[in-house]
mmCIF file of C-alpha atoms and ligand atoms in Angstrom:
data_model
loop_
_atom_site.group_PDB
_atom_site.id
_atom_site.type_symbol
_atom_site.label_atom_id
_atom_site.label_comp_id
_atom_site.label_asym_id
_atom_site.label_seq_id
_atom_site.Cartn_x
_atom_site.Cartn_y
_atom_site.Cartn_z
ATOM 1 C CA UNK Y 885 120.454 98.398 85.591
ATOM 2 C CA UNK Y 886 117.810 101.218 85.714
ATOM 3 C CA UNK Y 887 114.303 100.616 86.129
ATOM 4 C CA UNK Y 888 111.551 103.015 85.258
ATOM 5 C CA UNK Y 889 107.585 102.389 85.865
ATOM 6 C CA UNK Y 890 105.398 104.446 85.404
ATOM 7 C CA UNK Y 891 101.818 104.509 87.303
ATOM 8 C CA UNK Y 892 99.236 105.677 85.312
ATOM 9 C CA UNK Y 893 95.215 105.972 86.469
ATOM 10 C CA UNK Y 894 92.672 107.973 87.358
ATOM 11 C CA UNK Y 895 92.951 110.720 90.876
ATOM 12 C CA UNK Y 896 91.932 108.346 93.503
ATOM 13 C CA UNK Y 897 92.419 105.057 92.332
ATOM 14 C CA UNK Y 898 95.347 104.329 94.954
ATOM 15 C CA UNK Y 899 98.621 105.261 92.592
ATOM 16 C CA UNK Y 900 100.710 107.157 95.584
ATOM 17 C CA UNK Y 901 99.426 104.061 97.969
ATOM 18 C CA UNK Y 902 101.162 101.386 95.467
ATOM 19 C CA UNK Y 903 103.850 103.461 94.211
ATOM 20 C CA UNK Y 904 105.132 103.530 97.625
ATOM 21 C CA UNK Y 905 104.677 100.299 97.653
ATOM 22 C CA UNK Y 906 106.838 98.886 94.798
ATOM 23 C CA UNK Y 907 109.449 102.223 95.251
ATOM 24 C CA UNK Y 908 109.948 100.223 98.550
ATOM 25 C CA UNK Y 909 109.844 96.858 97.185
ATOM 26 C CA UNK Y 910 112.467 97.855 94.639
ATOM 27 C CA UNK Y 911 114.470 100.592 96.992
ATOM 28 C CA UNK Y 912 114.217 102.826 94.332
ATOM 29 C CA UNK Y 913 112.393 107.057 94.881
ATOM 30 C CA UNK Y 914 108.990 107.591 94.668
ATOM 31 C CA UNK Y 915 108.636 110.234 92.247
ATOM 32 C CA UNK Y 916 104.974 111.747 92.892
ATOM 33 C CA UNK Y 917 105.121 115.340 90.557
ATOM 34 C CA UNK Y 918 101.637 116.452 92.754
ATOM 35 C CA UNK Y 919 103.987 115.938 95.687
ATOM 36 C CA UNK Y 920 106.412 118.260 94.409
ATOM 37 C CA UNK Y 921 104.289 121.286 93.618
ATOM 38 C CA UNK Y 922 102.574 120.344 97.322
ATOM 39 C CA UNK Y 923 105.904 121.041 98.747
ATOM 40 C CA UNK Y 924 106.016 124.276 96.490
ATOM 41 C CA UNK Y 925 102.898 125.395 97.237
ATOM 42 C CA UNK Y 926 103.880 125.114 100.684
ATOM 43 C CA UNK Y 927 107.086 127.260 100.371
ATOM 44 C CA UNK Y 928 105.065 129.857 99.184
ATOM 45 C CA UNK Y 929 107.932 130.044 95.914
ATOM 46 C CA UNK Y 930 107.288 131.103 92.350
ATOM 47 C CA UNK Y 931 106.862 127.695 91.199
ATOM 48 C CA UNK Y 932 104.224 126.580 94.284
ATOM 49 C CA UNK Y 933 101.959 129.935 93.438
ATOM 50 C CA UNK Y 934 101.935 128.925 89.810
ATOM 51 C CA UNK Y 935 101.101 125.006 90.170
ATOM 52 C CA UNK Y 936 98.251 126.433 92.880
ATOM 53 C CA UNK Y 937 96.664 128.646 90.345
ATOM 54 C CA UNK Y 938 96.019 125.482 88.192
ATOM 55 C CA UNK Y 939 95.831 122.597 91.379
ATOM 56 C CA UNK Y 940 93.013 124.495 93.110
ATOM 57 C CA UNK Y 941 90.884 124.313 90.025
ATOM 58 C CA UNK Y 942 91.415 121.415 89.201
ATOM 59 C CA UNK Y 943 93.411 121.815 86.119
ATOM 60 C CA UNK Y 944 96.767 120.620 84.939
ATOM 61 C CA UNK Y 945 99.975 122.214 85.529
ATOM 62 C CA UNK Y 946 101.451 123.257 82.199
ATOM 63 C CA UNK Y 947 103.971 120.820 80.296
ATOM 64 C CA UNK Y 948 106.756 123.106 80.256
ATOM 65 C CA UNK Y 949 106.930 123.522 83.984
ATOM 66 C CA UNK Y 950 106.501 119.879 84.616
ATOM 67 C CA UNK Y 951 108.566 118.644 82.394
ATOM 68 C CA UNK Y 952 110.983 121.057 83.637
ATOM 69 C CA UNK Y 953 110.490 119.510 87.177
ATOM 70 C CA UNK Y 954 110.970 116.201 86.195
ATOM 71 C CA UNK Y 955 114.136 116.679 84.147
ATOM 72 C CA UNK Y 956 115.529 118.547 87.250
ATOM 73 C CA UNK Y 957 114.135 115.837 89.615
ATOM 74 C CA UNK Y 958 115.812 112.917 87.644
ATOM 75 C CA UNK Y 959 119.634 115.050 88.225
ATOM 76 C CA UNK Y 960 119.437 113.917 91.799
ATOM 77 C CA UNK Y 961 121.783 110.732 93.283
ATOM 78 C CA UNK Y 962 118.752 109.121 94.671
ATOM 79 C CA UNK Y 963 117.316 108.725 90.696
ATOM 80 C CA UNK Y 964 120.922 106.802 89.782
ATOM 81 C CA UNK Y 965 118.980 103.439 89.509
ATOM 82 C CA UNK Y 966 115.937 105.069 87.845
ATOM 83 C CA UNK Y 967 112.090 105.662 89.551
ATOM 84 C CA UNK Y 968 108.719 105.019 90.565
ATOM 85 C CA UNK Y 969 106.612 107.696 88.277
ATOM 86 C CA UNK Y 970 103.312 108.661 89.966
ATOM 87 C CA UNK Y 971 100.988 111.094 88.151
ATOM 88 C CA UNK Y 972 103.916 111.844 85.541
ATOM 89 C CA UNK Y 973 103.560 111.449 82.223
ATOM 90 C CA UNK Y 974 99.872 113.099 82.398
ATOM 91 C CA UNK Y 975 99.836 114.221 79.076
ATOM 92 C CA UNK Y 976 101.228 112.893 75.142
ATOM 93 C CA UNK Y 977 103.535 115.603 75.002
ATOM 94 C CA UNK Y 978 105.076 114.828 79.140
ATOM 95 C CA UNK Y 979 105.495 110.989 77.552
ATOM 96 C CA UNK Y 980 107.431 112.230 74.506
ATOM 97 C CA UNK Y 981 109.391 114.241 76.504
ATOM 98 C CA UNK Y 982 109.781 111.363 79.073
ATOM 99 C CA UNK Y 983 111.032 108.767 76.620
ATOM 100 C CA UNK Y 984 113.646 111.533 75.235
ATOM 101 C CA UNK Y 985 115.133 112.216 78.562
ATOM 102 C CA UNK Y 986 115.418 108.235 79.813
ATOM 103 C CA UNK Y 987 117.117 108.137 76.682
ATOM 104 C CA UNK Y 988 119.635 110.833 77.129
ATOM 105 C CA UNK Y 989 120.766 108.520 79.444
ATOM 106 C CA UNK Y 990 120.175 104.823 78.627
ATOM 107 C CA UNK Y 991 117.052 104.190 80.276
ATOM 108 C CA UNK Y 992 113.364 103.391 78.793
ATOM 109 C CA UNK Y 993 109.991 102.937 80.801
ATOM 110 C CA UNK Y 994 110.404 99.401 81.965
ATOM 111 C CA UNK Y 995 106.579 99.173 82.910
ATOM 112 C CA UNK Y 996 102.867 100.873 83.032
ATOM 113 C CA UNK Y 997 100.867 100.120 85.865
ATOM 114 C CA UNK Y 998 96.915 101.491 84.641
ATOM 115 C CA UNK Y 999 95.375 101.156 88.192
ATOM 116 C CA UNK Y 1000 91.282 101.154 87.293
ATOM 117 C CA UNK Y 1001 87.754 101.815 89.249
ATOM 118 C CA UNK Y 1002 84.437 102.564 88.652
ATOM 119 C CA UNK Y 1003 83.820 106.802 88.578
ATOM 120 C CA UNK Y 1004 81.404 106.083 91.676
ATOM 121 C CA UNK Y 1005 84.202 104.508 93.907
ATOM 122 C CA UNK Y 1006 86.657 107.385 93.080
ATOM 123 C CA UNK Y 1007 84.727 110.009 94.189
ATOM 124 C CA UNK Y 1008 83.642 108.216 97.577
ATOM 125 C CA UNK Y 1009 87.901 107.263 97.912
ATOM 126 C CA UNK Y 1010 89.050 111.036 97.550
ATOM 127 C CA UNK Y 1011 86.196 112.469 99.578
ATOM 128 C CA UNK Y 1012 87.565 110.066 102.754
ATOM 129 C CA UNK Y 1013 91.359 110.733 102.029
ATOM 130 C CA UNK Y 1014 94.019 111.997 104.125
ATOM 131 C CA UNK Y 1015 97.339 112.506 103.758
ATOM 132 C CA UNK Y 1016 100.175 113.923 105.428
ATOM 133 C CA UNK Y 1017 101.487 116.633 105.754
ATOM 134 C CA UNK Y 1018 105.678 115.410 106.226
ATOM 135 C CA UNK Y 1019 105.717 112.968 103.683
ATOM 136 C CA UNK Y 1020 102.359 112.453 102.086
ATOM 137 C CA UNK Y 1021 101.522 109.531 103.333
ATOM 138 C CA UNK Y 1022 98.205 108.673 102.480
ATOM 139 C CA UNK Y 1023 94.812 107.151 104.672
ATOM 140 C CA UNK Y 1024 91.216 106.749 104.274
ATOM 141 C CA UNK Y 1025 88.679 107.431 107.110
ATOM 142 C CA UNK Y 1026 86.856 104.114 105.816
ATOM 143 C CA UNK Y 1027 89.243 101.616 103.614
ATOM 144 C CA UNK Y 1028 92.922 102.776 105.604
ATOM 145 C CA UNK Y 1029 92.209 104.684 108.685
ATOM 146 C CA UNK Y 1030 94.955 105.939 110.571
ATOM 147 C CA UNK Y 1031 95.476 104.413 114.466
ATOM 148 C CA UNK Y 1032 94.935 107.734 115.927
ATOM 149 C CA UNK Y 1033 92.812 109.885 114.212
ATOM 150 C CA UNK Y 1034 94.395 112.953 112.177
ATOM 151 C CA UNK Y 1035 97.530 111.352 112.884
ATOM 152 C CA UNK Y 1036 99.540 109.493 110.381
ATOM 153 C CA UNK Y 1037 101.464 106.198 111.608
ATOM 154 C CA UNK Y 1038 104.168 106.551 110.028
ATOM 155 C CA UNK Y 1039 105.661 109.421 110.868
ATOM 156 C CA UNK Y 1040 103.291 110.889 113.647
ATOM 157 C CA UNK Y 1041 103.073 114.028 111.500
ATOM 158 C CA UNK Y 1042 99.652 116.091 110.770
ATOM 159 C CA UNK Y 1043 96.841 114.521 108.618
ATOM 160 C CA UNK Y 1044 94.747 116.956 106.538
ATOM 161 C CA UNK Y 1045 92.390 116.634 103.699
ATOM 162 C CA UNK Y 1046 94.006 118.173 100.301
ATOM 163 C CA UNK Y 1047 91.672 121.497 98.783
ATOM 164 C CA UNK Y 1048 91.765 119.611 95.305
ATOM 165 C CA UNK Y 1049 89.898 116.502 96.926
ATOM 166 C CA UNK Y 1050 86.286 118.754 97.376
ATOM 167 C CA UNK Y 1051 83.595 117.214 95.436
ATOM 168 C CA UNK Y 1052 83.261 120.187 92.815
ATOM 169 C CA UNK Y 1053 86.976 119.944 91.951
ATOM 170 C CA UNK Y 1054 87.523 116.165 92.278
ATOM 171 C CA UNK Y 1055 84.368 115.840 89.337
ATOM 172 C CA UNK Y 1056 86.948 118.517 87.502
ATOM 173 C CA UNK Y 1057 89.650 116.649 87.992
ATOM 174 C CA UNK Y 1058 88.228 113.466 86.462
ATOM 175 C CA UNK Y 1059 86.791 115.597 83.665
ATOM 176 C CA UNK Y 1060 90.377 116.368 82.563
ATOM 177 C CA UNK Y 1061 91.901 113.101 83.585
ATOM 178 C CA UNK Y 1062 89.262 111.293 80.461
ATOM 179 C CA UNK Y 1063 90.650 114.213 78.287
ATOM 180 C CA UNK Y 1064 93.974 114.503 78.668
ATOM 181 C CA UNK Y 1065 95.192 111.676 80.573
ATOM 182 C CA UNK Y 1066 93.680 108.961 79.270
ATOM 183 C CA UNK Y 1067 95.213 108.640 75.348
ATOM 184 C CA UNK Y 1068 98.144 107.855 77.516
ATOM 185 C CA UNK Y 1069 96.532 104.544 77.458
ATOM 186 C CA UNK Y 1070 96.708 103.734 73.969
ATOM 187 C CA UNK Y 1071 100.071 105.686 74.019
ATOM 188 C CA UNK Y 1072 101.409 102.824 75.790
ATOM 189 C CA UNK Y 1073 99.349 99.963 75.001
ATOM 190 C CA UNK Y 1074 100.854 100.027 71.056
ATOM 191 C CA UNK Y 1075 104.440 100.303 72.921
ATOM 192 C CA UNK Y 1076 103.265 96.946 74.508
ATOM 193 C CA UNK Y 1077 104.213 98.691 77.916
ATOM 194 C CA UNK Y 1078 101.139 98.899 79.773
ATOM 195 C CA UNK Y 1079 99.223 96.384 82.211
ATOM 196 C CA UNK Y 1080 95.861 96.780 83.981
ATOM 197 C CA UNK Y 1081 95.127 96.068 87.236
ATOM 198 C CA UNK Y 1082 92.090 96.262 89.309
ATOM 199 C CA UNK Y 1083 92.370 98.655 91.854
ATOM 200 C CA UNK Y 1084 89.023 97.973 93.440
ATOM 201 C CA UNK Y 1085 89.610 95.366 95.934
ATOM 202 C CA UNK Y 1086 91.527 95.843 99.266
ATOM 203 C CA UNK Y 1087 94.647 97.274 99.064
ATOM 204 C CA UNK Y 1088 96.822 94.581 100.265
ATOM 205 C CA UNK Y 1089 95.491 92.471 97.049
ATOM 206 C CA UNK Y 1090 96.000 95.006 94.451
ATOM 207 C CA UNK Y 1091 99.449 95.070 96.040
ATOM 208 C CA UNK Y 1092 99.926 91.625 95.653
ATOM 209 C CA UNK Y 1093 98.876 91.786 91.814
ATOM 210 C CA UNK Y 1094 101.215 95.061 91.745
ATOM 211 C CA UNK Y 1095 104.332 92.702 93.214
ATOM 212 C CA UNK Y 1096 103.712 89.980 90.516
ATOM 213 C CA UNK Y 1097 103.286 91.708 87.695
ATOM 214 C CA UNK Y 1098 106.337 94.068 88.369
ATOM 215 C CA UNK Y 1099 108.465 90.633 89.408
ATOM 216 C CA UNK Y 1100 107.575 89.040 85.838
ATOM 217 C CA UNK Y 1101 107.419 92.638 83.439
ATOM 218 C CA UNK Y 1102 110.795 93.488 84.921
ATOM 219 C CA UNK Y 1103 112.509 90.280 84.466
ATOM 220 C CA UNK Y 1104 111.058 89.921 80.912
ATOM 221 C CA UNK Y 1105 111.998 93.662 80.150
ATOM 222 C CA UNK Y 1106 115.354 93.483 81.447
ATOM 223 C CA UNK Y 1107 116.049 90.482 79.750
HETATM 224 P P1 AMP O 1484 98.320 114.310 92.282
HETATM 225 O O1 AMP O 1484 98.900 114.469 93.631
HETATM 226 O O2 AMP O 1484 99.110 113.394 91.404
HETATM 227 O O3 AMP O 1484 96.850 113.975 92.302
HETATM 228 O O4 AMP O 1484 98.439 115.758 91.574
HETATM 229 C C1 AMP O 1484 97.742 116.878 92.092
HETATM 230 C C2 AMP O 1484 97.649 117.951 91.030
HETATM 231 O O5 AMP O 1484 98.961 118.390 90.659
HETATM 232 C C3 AMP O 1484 96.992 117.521 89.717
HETATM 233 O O6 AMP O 1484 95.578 117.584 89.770
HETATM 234 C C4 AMP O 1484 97.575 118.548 88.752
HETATM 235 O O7 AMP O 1484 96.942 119.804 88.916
HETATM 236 C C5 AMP O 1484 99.007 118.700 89.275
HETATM 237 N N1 AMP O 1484 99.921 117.734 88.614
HETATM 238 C C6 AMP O 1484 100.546 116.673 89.184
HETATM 239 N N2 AMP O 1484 101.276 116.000 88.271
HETATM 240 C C7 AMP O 1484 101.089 116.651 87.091
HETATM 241 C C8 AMP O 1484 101.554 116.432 85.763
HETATM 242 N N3 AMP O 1484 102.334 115.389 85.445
HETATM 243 N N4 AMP O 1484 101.165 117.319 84.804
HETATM 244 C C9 AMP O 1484 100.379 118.367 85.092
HETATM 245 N N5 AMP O 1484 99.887 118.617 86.322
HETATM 246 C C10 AMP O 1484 100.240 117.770 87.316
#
């Protein structure tokens, strides 16, 4: 049985926090398309210096390339029982091209998870954020602080604070997020795919709301 869902929100709003979450939940990979072009950018490769001239300003990577990514992503034996999508589709044109290539072979987004917040509170979240620099786990100095500071507890490795979080380029990235991103919501909403959830309160309880909607959308979808 393959199971795609697809996490879909503003930058901020916790999406890589609960997409680990339910990846685990479900055993199934944690697709995060920023992680990718992180690792990229980090190789120094062709692809990383493209996605960098775009990330660091805030903009989004073109459609070609990340579609590109995706379908090549999807060819690996971890994806055999489908995938947690964070931050991809970001665009009408990455959903099209999603829903072609699930079909190619048999599979269909299962589920849409719209994570919401106030403008205010996603600003103040990415300002305090920290990931890693291994896996990209992520903390906040205030709502998720790591035991030992700059160190993540998971897997001891660095913490640091990503370029594309600064205040000018986080307002950016919302900018483009309300243009660009955000039809996906109707996109899905008519396909009767997509369920809000609050992502406000603590993270253990918009986990809990993630786990129960998941549990019931999957058992409905699946039939
Ligand atoms: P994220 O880690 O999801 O916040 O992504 C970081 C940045 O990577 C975004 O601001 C975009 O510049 C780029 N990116 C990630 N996913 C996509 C996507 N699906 N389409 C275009 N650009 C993307």
């Amino acid at each position: 049985m393959l199971t795609y869902i697809v996490l879909l929100g503003p930058p901020g709003v916790g999406k890589g926090t609960q997409s680990k979450f339910i990846a685990s939940e479900l055993s199934l990979p944690h697709i995060s398309t920023g992680d990718i072009f992180r690792a990229n950018i980090k190789q120094g490769n062709e692809l990383g210096k493209l996605a960098d001239s775009f990330i660091s300003k805030g903009q989004l990577v073109p459609d070609d390339v990340t579609i590109a990514l995706l379908r090549e992503r999807f060819t690996q034996p971890d994806c055999k029982n489908g995938a947690i999508l964070d931050g991809f589709p970001r665009t009408p044109a990455q959903a099209d091209a999603l829903q072609i290539l699930l079909n190619s072979f048999g599979g269909k987004v299962n589920l849409v998870l719209f994570i919401t917040a106030p403008t205010e509170s996603l600003i103040e979240r990415l300002a305090g954020r920290w990931s890693c620099r291994a896996q990209g786990h992520i903390f906040h100095e205030r709502f998720n602080p790591p035991k030992v500071k700059g160190i993540c507890d998971i897997d001891g490795s660095e913490l640091y604070q990503r370029d594309d979080d600064k205040a000018e380029t986080v307002l950016n990235r919302i900018q483009i997020y309300k243009k660009q991103t955000a039809p996906l919501i109707e996109y899905y909403t008519e396909r009767r795919l997509l369920i809000e959830i609050n992502g406000i309160e603590p993270i253990e309880s918009v986990s809990m709301q993630v786990r129960s909607v998941v549990k019931k959308a999957l058992s409905s979808s699946h039939g």
